[in-house]
mmCIF file of C-alpha atoms in Angstrom:
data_model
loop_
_atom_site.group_PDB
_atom_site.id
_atom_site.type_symbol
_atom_site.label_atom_id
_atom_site.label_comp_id
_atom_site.label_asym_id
_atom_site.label_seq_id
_atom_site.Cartn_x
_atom_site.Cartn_y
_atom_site.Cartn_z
ATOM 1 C CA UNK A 1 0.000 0.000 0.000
ATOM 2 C CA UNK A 2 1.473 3.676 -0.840
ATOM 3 C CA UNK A 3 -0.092 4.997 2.252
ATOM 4 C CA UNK A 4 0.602 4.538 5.764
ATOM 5 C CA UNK A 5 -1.243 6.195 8.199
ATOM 6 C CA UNK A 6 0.213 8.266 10.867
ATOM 7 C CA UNK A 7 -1.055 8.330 14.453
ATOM 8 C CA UNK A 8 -4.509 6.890 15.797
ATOM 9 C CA UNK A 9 -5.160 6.824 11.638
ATOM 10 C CA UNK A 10 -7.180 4.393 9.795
ATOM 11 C CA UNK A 11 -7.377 3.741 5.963
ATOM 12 C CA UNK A 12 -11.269 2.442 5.244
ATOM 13 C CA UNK A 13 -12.588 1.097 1.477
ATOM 14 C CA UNK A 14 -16.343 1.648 2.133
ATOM 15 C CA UNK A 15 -18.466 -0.808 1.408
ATOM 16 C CA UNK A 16 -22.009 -0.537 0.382
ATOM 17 C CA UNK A 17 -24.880 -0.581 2.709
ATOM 18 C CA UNK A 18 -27.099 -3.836 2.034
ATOM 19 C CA UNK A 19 -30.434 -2.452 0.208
ATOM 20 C CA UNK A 20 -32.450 -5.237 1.181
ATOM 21 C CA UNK A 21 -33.547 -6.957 4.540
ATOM 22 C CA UNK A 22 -33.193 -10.817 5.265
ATOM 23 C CA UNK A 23 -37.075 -11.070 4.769
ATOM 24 C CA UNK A 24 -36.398 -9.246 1.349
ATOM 25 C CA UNK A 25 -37.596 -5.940 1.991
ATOM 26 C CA UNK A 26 -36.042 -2.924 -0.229
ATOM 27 C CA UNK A 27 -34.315 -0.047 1.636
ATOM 28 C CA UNK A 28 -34.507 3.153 -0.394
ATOM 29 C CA UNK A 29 -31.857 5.554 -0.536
ATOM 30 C CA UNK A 30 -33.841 8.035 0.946
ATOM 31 C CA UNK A 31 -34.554 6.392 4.460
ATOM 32 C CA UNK A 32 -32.331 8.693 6.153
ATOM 33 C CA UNK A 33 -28.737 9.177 7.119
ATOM 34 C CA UNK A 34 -27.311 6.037 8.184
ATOM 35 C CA UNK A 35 -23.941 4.814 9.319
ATOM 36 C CA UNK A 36 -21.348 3.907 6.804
ATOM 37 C CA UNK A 37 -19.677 0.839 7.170
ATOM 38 C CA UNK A 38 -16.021 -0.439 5.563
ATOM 39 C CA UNK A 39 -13.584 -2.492 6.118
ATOM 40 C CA UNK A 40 -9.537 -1.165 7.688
ATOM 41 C CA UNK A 41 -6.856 -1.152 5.036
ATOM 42 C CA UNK A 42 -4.576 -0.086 7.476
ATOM 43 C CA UNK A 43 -3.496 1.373 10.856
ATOM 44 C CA UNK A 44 -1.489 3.837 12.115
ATOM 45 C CA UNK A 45 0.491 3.576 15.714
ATOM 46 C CA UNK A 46 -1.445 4.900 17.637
ATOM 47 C CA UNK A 47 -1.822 8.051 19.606
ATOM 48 C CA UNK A 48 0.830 9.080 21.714
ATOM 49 C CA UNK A 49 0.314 9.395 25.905
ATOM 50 C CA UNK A 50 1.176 12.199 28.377
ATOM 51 C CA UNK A 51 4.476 10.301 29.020
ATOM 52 C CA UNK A 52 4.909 9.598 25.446
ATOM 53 C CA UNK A 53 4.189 6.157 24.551
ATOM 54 C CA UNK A 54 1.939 4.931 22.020
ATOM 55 C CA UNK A 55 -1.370 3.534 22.429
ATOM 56 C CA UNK A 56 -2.141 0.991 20.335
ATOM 57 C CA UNK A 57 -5.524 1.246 18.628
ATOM 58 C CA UNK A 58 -7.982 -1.110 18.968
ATOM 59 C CA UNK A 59 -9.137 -1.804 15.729
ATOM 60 C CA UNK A 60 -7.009 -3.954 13.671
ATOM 61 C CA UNK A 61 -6.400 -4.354 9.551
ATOM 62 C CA UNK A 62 -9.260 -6.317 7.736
ATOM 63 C CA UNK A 63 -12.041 -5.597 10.634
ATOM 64 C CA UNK A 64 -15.074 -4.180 8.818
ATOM 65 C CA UNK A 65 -16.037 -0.672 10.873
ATOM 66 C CA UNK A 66 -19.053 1.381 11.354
ATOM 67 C CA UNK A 67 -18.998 5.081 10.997
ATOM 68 C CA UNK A 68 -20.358 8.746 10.553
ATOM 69 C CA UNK A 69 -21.485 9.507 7.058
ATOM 70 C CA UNK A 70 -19.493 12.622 6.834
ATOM 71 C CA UNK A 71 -16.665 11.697 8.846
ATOM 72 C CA UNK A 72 -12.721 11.520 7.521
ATOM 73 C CA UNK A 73 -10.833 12.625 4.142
ATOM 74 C CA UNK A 74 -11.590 10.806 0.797
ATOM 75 C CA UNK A 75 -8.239 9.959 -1.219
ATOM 76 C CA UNK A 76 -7.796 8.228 -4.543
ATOM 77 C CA UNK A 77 -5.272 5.585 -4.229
ATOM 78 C CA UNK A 78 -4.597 3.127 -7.151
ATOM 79 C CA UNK A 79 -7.695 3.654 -9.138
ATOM 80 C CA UNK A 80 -10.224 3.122 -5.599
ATOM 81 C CA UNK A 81 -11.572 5.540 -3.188
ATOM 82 C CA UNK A 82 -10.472 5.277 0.304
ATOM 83 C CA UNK A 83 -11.156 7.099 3.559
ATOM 84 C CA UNK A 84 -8.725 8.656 6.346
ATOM 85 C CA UNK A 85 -10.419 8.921 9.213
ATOM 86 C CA UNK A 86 -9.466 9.025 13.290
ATOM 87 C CA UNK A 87 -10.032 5.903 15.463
ATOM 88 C CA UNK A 88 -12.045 8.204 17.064
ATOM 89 C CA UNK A 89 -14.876 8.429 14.209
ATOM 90 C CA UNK A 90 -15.189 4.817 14.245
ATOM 91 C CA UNK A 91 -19.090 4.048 15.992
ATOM 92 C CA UNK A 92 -18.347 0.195 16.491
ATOM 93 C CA UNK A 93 -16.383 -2.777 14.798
ATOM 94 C CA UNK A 94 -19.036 -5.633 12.905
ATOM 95 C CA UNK A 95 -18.337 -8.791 14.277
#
């Protein structure tokens, strides 16, 4: 990868929300903002502490993510769309 983030950083491809329910009901667009959801490229160090030592995030490379709509930096790398965003804008991790 030609980018590696710096600090409490994550690199995100988005994914697209699923349109349809289990029971095979349609979503529309229009059903209001919703969490965006992706899975981690990458991950930075960490932030650093008062006394100067990293703290390692807690989200790791290839865990799919929940997050703000709006939050973090959209970059084209290789062709794709990614997103830069803090380990703080992530909402929760899909398990």
């Amino acid at each position: 990868m030609a980018l590696r983030p710096l600090q409490d950083r994550l690199i995100v491809k988005r994914s697209d929300p699923e349109l349809k329910t289990a029971s095979g009901i349609v979503i529309p667009d229009s059903a209001g903002e919703k969490p965006e959801q992706g899975e981690v490229l990458a991950v930075g160090p960490g932030k650093r502490s008062d006394k100067g030592d990293f703290i390692a995030p807690a989200v790791k490379p290839g865990q799919r993510v929940l997050f703000g709509k709006y939050s973090g930096q959209t970059v084209k790398l290789d062709g794709q769309e990614v997103l830069v965003i803090r380990e703080d804008d992530v909402l929760a991790i899909i398990e």
